[in-house]
Tab-separated table of C-alpha atoms in Angstrom:
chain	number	residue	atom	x	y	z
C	208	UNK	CA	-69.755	14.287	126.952
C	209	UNK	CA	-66.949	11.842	126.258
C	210	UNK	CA	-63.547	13.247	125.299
C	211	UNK	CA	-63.224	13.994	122.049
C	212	UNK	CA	-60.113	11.447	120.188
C	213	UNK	CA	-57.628	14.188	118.313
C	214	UNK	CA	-58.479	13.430	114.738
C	215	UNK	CA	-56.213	10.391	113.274
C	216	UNK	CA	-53.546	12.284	110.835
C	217	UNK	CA	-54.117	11.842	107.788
C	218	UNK	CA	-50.798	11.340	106.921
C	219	UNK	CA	-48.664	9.338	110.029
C	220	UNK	CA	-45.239	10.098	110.662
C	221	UNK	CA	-42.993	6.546	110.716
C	222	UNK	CA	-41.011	6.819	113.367
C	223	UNK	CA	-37.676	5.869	112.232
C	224	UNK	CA	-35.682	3.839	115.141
C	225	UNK	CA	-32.065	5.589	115.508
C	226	UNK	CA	-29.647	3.440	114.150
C	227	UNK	CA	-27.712	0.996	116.202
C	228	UNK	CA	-24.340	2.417	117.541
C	229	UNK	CA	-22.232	-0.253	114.750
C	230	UNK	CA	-19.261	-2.137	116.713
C	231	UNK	CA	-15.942	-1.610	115.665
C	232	UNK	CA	-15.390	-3.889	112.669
C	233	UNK	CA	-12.839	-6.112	113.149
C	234	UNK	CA	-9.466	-5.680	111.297
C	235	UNK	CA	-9.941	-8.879	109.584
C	236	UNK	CA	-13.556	-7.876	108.136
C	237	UNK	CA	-12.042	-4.700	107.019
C	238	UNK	CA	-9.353	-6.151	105.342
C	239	UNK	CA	-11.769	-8.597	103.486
C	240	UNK	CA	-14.019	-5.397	102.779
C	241	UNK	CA	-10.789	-3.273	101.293
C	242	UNK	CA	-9.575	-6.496	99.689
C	243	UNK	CA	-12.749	-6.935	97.494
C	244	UNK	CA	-12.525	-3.631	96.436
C	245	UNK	CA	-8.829	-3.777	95.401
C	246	UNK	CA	-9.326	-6.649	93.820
C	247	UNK	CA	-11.369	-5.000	91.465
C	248	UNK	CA	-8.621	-2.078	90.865
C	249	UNK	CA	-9.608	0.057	93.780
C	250	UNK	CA	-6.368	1.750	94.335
C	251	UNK	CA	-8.077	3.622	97.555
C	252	UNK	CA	-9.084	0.376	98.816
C	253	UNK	CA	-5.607	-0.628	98.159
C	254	UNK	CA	-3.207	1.915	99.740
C	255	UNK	CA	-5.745	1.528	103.022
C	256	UNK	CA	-4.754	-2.306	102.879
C	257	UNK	CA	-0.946	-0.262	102.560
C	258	UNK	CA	-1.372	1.499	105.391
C	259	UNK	CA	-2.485	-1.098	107.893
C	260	UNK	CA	0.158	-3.735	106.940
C	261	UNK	CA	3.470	-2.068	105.893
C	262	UNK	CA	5.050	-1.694	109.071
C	263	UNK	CA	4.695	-5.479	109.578
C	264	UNK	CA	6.098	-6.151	106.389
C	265	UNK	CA	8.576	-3.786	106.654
C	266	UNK	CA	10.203	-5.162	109.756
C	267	UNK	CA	9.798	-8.981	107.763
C	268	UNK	CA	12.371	-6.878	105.081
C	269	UNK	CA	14.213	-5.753	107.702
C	270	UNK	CA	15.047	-9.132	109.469
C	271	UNK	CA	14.894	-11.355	106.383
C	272	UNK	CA	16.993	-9.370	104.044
C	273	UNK	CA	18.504	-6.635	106.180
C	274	UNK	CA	18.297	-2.903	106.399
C	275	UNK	CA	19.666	-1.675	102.845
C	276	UNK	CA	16.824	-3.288	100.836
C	277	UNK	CA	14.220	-2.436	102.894
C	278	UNK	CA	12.608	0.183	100.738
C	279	UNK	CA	13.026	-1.520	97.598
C	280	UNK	CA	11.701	-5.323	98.784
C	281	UNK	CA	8.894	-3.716	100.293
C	282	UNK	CA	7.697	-2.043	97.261
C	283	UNK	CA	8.436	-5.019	95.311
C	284	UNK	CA	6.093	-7.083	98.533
C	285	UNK	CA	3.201	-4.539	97.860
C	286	UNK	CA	2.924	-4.895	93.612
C	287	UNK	CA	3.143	-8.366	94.040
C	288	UNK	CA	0.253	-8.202	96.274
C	289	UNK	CA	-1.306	-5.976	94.297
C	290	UNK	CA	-1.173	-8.045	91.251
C	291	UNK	CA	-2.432	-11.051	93.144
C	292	UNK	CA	-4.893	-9.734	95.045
C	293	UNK	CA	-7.672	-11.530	92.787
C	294	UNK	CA	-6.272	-14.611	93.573
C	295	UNK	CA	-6.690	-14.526	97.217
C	296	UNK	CA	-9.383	-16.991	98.435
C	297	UNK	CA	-10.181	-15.687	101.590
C	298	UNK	CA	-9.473	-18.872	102.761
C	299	UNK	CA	-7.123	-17.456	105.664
C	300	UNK	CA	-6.940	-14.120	106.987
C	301	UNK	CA	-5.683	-11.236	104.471
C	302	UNK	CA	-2.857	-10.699	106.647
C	303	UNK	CA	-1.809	-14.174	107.068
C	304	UNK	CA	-1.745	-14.882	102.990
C	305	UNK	CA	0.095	-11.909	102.963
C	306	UNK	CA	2.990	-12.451	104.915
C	307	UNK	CA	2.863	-15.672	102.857
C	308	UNK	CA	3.334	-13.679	99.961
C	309	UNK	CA	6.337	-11.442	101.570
C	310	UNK	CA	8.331	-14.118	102.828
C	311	UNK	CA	8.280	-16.065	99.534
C	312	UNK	CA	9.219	-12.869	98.044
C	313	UNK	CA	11.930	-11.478	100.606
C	314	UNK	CA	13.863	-15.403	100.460
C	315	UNK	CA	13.855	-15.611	96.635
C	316	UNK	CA	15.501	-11.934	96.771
C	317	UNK	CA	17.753	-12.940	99.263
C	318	UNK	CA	18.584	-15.632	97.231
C	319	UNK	CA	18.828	-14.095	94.160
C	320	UNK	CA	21.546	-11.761	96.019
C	321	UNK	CA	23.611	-14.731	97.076
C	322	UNK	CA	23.859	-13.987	100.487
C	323	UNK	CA	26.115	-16.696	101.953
C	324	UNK	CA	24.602	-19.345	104.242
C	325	UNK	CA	27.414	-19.259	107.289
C	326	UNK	CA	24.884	-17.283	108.712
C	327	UNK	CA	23.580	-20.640	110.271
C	328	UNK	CA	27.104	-21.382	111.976
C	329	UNK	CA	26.726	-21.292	115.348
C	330	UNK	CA	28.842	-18.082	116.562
C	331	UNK	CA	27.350	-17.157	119.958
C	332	UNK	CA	30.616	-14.446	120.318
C	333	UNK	CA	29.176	-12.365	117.655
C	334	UNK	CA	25.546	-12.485	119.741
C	335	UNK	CA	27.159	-11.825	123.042
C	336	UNK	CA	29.366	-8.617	121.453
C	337	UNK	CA	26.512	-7.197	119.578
C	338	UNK	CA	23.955	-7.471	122.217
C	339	UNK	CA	23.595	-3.488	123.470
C	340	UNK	CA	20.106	-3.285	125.749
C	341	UNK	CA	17.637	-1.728	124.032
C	342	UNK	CA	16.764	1.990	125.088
C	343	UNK	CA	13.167	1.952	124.394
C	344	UNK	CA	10.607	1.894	127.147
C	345	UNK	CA	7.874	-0.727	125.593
C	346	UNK	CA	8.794	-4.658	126.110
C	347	UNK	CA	7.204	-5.219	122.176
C	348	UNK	CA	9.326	-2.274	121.074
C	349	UNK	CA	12.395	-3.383	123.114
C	350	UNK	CA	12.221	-7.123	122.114
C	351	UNK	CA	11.905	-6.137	118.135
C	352	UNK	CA	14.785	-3.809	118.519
C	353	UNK	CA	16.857	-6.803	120.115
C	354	UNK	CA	15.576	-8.582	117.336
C	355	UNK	CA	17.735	-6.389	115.067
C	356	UNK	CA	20.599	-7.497	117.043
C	357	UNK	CA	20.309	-11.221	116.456
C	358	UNK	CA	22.759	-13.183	114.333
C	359	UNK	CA	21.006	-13.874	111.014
C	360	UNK	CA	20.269	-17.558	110.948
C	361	UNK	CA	19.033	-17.062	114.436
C	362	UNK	CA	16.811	-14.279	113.303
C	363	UNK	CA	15.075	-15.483	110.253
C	364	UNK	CA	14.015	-18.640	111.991
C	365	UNK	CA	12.883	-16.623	115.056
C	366	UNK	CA	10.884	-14.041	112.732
C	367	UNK	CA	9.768	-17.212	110.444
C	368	UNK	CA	8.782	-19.521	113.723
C	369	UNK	CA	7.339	-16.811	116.578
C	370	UNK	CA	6.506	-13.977	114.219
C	371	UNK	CA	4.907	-15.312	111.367
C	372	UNK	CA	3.838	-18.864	112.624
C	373	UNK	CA	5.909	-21.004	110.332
C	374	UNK	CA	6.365	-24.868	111.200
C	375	UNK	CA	10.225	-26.019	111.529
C	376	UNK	CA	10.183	-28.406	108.394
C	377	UNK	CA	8.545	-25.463	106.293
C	378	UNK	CA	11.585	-23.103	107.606
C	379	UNK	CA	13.848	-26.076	106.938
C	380	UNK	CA	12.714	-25.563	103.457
C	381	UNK	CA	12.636	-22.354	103.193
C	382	UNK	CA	15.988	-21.612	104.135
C	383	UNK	CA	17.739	-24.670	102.828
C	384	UNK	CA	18.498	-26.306	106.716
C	385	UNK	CA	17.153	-29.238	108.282
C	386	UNK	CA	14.453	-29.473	110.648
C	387	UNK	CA	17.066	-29.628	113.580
C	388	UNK	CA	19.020	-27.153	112.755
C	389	UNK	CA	16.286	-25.119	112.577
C	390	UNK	CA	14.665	-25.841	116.101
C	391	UNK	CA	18.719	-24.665	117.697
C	392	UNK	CA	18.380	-21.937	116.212
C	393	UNK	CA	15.062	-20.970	117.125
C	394	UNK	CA	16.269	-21.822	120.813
C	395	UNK	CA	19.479	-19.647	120.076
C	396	UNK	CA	17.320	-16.616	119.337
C	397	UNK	CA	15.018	-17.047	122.152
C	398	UNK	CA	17.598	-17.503	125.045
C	399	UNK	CA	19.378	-14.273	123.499
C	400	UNK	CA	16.414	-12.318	123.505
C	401	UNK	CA	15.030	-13.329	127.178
C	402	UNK	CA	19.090	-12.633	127.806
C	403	UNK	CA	18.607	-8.840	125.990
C	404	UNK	CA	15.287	-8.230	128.087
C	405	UNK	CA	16.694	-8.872	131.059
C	406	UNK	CA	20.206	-7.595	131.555
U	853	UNK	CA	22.184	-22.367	134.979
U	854	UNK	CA	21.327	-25.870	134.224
U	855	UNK	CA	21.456	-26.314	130.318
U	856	UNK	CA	20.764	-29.960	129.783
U	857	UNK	CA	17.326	-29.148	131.361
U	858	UNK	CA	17.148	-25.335	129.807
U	859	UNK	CA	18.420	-26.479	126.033
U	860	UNK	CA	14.958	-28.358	125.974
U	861	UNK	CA	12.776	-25.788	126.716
U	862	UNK	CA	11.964	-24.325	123.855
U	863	UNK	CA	10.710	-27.699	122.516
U	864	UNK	CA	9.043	-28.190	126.014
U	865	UNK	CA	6.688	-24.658	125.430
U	866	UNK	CA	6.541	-25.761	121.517
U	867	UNK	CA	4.859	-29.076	122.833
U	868	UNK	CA	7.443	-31.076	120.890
U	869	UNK	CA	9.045	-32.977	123.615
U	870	UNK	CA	7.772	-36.391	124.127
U	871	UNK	CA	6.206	-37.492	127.272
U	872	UNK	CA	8.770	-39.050	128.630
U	873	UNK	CA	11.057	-36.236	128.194
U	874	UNK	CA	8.264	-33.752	129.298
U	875	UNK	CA	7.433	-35.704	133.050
U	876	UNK	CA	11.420	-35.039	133.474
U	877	UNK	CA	11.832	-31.755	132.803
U	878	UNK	CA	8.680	-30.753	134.686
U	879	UNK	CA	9.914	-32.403	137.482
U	880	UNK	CA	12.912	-30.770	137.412
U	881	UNK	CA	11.324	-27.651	137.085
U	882	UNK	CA	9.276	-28.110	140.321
U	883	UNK	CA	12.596	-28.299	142.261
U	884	UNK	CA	14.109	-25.274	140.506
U	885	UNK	CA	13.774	-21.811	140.570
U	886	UNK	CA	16.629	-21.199	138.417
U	887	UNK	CA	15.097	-23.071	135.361
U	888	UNK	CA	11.825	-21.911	136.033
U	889	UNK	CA	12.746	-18.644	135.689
U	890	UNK	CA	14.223	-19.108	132.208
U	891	UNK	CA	11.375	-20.802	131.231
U	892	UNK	CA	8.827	-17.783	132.396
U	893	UNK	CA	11.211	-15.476	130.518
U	894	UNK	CA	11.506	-17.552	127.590
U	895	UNK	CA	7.426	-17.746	127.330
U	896	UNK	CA	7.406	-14.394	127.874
U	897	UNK	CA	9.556	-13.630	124.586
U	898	UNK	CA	7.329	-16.351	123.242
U	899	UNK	CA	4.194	-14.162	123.621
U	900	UNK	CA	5.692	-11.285	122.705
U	901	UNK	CA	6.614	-11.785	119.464
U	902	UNK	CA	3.363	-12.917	118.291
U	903	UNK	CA	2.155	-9.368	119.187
U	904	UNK	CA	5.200	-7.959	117.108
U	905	UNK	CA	3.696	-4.531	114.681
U	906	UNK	CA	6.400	-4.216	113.085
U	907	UNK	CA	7.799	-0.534	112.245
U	908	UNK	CA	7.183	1.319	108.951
U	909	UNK	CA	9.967	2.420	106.580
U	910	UNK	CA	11.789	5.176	107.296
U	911	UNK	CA	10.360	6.730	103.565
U	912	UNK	CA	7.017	7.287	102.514
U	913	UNK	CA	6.585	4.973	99.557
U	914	UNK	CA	3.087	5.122	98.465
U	915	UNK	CA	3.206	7.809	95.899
U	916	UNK	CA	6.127	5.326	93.988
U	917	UNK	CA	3.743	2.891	94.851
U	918	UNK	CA	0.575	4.162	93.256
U	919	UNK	CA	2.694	5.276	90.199
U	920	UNK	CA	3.773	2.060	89.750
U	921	UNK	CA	0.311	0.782	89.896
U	922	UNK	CA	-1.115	3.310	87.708
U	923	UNK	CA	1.609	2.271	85.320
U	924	UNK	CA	1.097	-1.186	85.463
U	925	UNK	CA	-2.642	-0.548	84.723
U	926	UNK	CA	-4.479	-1.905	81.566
U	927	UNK	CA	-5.248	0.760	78.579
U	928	UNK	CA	-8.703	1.284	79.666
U	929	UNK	CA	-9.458	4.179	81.437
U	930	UNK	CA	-8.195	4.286	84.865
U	931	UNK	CA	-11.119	3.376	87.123
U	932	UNK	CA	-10.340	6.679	89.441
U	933	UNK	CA	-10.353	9.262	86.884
U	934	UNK	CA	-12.993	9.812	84.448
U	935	UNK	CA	-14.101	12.941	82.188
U	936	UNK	CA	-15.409	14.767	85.162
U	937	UNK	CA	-12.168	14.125	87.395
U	938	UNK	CA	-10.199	15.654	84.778
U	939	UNK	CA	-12.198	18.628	84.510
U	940	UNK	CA	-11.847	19.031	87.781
U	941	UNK	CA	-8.323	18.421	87.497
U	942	UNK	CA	-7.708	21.231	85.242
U	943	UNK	CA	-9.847	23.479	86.717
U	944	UNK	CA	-7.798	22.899	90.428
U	945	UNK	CA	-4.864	23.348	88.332
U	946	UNK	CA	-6.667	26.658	86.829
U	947	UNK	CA	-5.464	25.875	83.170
U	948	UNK	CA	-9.158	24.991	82.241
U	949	UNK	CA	-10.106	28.354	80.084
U	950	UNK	CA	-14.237	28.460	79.392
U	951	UNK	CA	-14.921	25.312	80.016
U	952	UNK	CA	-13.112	23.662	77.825
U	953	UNK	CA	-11.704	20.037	79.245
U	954	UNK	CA	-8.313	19.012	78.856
U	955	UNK	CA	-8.915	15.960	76.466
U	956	UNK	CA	-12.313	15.772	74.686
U	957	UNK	CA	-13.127	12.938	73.061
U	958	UNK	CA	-16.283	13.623	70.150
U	959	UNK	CA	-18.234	10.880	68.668
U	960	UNK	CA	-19.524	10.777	65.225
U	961	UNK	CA	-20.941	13.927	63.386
U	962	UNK	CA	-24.515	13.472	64.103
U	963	UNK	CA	-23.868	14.041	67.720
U	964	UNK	CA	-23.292	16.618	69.722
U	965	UNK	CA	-19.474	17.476	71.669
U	966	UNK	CA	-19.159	16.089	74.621
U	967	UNK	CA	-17.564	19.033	75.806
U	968	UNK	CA	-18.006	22.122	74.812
U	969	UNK	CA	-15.039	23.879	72.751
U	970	UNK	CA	-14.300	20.650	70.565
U	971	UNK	CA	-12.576	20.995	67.302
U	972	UNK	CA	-14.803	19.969	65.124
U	973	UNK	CA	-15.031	17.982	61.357
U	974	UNK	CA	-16.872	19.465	58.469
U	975	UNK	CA	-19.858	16.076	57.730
U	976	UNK	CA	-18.644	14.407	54.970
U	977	UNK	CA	-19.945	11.550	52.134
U	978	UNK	CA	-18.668	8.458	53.023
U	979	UNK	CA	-17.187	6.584	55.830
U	980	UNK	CA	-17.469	8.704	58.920
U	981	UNK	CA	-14.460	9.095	61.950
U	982	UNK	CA	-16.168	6.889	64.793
U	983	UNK	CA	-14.096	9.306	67.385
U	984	UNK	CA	-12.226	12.233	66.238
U	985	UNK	CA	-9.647	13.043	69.667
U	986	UNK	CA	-7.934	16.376	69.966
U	987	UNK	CA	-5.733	17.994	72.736
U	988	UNK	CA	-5.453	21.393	73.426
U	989	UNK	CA	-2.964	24.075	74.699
U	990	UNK	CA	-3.985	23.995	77.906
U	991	UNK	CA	-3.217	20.444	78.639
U	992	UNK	CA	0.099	20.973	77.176
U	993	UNK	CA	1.137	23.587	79.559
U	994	UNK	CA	-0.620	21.929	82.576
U	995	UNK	CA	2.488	18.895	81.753
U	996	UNK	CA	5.088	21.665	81.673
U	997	UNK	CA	4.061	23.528	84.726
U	998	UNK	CA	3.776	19.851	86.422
U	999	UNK	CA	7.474	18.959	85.238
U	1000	UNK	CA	8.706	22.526	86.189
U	1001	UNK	CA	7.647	21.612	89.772
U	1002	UNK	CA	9.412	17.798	89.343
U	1003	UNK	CA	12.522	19.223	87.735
U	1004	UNK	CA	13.167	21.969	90.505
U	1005	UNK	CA	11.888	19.583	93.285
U	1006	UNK	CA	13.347	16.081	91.940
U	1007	UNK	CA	16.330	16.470	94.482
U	1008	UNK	CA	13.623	16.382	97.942
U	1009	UNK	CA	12.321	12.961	96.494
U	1010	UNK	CA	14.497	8.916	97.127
U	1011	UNK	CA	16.136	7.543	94.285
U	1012	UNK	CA	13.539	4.944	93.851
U	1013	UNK	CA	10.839	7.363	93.817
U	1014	UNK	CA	12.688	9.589	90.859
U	1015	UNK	CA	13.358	5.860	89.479
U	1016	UNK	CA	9.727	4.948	89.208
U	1017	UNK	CA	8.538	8.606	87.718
U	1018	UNK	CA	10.959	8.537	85.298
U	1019	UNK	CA	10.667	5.601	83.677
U	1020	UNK	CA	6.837	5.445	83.721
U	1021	UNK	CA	7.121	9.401	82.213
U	1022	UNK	CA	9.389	7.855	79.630
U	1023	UNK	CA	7.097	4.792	78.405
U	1024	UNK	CA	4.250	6.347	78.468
U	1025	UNK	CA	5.995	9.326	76.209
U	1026	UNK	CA	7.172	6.657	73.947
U	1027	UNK	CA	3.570	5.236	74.174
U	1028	UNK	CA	2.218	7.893	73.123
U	1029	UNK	CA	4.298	9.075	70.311
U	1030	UNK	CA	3.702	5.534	69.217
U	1031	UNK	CA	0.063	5.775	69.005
U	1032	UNK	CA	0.566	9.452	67.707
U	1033	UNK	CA	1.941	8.249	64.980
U	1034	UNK	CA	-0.659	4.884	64.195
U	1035	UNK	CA	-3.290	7.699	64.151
U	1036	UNK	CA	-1.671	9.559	61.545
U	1037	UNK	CA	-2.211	6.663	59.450
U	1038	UNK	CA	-5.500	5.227	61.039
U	1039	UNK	CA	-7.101	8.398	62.099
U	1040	UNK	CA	-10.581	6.955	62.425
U	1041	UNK	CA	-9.061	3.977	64.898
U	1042	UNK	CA	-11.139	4.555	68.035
U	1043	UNK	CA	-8.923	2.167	69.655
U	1044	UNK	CA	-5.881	3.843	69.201
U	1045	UNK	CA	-7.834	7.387	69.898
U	1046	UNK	CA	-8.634	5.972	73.304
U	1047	UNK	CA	-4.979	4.844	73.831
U	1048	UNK	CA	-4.036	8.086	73.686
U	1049	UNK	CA	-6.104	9.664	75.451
U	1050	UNK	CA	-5.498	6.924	78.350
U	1051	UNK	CA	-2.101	7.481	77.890
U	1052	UNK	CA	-2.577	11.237	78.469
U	1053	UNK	CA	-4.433	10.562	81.412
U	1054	UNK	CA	-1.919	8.689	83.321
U	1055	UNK	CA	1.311	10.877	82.423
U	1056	UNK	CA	-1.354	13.478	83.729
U	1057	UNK	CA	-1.187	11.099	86.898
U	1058	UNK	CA	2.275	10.887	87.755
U	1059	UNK	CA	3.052	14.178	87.236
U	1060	UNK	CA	0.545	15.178	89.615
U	1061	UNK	CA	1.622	12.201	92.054
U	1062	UNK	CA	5.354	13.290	91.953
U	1063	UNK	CA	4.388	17.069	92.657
U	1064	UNK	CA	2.436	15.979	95.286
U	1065	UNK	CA	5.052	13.880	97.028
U	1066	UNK	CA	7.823	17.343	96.686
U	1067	UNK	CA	4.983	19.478	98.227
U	1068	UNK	CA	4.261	17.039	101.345
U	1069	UNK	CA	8.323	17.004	101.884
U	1070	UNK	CA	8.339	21.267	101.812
C-alpha cells in the first residue's frame, strides 16, 4: 500500500520571508528624507534636521562672529533655513547648502555689526600670548578648542578654507581680502595650530 | 626651522604650487627631517579639521525655535495640531469637562455639531451663518493656568527665549482681538471664524511650548 500524501490544505500558509536586517541609512539620505518632509512644514522633520546640524553651525557662529552672538545668529541660521528649505535642490548635500546658508548669514551679521577689518593685520604676538594648550584629551576636540584661540582673520579663513571647503578667491570675497592675503592667513592659522597641538 | 621652504607648504598640500616650485621643495624635504616634520603636522591639522563636529550652544534653543516657526506659520491650521490634538490637549491639561473641545467650530444648521456641547443657532429664514465659532470657559482658563506657569517660571528661561514668547503672545493677542472685532461686524465670515480659531490654536502653542521649556529646566 503506498503511503498515503497528507491531504493538500485547503488553504496554504505564505510563508512570509523575515525582512532584511535594513543598513544604517546614511546621514545624507536621512537628511534628504527629513528635508522633504520639512519642506512641506514638518516641524518634527525639522527640529531632527536641528538636532543633527546645530553643533556644526554653532561652532561656524562661534568662529565667524564670536562667542556673544552665538545664540542669537544661530537661531537667526535655523529660520532662515527653515524658510528656504523648499528651495533646496538637492543638488549638493543638505549639509553642505547649509553651511552655505550660515556663512552668508553669519558675514552679513558681522557686517552689519561693523566689526573692524584689522583683524587681517598680521600680529603673530597676540597668537603667541593667547596660545594656552588645550586641556582636552581628543586631537578633534583639542584642535577646535585651539581654534578658539586663533586671531580672527586667521580663523575665519581657516574655518572658511579647512572647515567648510571654501576656495581662496570665494573667501577673498567673502571677507573683502585678496586671494593672497587670504592663502597667509590660512598658512598663519595652520602653523599656529600644528604649534598648539604640539607644545 | 627652515621657513623659505616651510612658508610654502601649505600651498604645497593645497596642490597650488607649480611644478617647478613643487620638485624643489620635495627635494628639500627628502634631505630634511625638520621640514618634514612640519609638513606631517601641518597635514595632520589639515585632516583634522575636515572632521571638525562642531559643539552645540551652551542653551537649548529649540522651543524659541519652534515658537518662532509656529509664529511665522500661514493662517491655516497648523499642520501638527488638528481637532483631535486639541482634544487631547485639553483633556492632558484636564480642563476638557464632558467632552466638550476647547474650540468647536459648527457648520451650517442642517448639520450636526462637530463636537458635542456646541452653542447652537435657532434655523432661521434667510441667509444662513456658513460657520458659527464659539469658545468656551474652559479654554479660557487652560491660557491662564498656562501663563500662571510662564509668569512664575519666566525668570528659569534666556532672554531670547522670553523675547520670542512674548512678542508672538502679543501679536497673536492683537490678532485676535482684531479678528474679534471683524466678526462682530461679519459674523457669518468663515474666513475670519477660522482666523480665530487658528489664532487660538497657536497662542494655545506657545504657551504650552514655554511651560514646557520651565518644566525641563526644574
Amino acid at each position: 500500500m503506498p503511503v498515503s500524501q497528507p491531504d493538500r490544505p485547503l488553504i496554504q500558509t505564505v510563508s512570509v520571508p523575515l525582512a532584511r536586517p535594513i543598513a544604517p541609512r546614511r546621514a545624507a539620505d536621512v537628511d534628504l528624507s527629513d528635508v522633504a518632509l520639512a519642506s512641506r512644514g514638518d516641524a518634527e522633520a525639522f527640529e531632527r534636521l536641528y538636532r543633527r546640524h546645530v553643533a556644526r553651525v554653532a561652532s561656524l557662529a562661534r568662529w565667524l562672529i564670536g562667542v556673544e552672538d552665538v545664540d542669537d545668529a544661530v537661531q537667526d541660521v535655523f529660520i532662515r533655513v527653515w524658510q528656504k528649505i523648499d528651495t533646496f535642490a538637492g543638488q549638493s548635500a543638505f549639509a553642505t547648502w547649509l553651511h552655505r546658508v550660515a556663512v552668508n548669514l553669519l558675514l552679513r551679521r558681522r557686517q552689519n555689526l561693523g566689526r573692524d577689518r584689522a583683524r587681517y593685520v598680521a600680529d603673530p604676538a597676540l597668537a603667541e600670548t593667547r596660545a594656552a594648550r588645550p586641556s582636552d584629551p581628543g586631537l578633534k576636540v583639542a584642535l577646535e578648542r585651539a581654534v578658539d584661540l586663533l586671531p580672527a582673520g586667521a580663523r575665519e579663513v581657516f574655518v572658511l578654507h579647512d572647515v567648510e571647503g571654501f576656495k581662496h578667491e570665494e573667501i577673498g570675497g567673502m571677507l573683502g581680502i585678496d586671494a593672497g592675503t587670504s592663502r597667509s592667513q590660512l598658512h598663519r592659522a595652520r602653523m599656529l595650530l600644528r604649534q598648539q597641538l604640539t607644545a | 626651522m627652515h621657513t623659505e621652504w616651510t612658508d610654502r607648504l601649505s600651498e604645497y598640500l593645497d596642490g597650488e604650487l607649480d611644478p617647478v616650485a613643487t620638485r624643489a621643495l620635495e627635494s628639500h624635504l627628502v634631505a630634511c627631517p625638520e621640514c618634514r616634520a612640519v609638513r606631517d603636522e601641518l597635514k595632520v591639522v589639515v585632516a583634522t579639521a575636515r572632521g571638525f563636529e562642531g559643539r552645540p550652544p551652551s542653551t537649548e534653543l529649540w522651543p524659541a525655535l519652534e515658537a518662532e516657526i509656529e509664529r511665522g506659520r500661514p493662517v491655516a491650521l497648523p499642520r501638527r495640531f488638528d481637532w483631535r490634538h486639541l482634544i487631547a490637549a485639553g483633556l492632558v491639561m484636564g480642563v476638557v469637562g464632558s467632552g466638550a473641545a476647547l474650540i468647536v467650530v459648527r457648520r451650517l444648521a442642517s448639520e450636526r455639531p462637530a463636537v458635542p456641547g456646541v452653542a447652537t443657532q435657532p434655523p432661521t429664514v434667510g441667509p444662513q451663518p456658513a460657520v458659527v465659532l464659539t469658545s468656551n470657559a474652559d479654554y479660557d482658563r487652560a491660557v491662564r493656568d498656562l501663563e500662571a506657569v510662564l509668569a512664575a517660571g519666566r525668570a528659569t528661561l534666556d532672554t531670547a527665549t522670553v523675547r520670542v514668547v512674548e512678542e508672538s503672545l502679543k501679536t497673536i493677542d492683537n490678532a485676535i482681538t482684531e479678528a474679534q472685532a471683524a466678526v462682530q461686524r461679519d459674523p457669518a465670515n468663515a474666513y475670519l471664524n477660522g482666523q480665530i480659531a487658528a489664532h487660538m490654536q497657536q497662542k494655545l502653542a506657545i504657551l504650552r511650548m514655554a511651560t514646557r521649556a520651565i518644566e525641563s529646566t526644574s
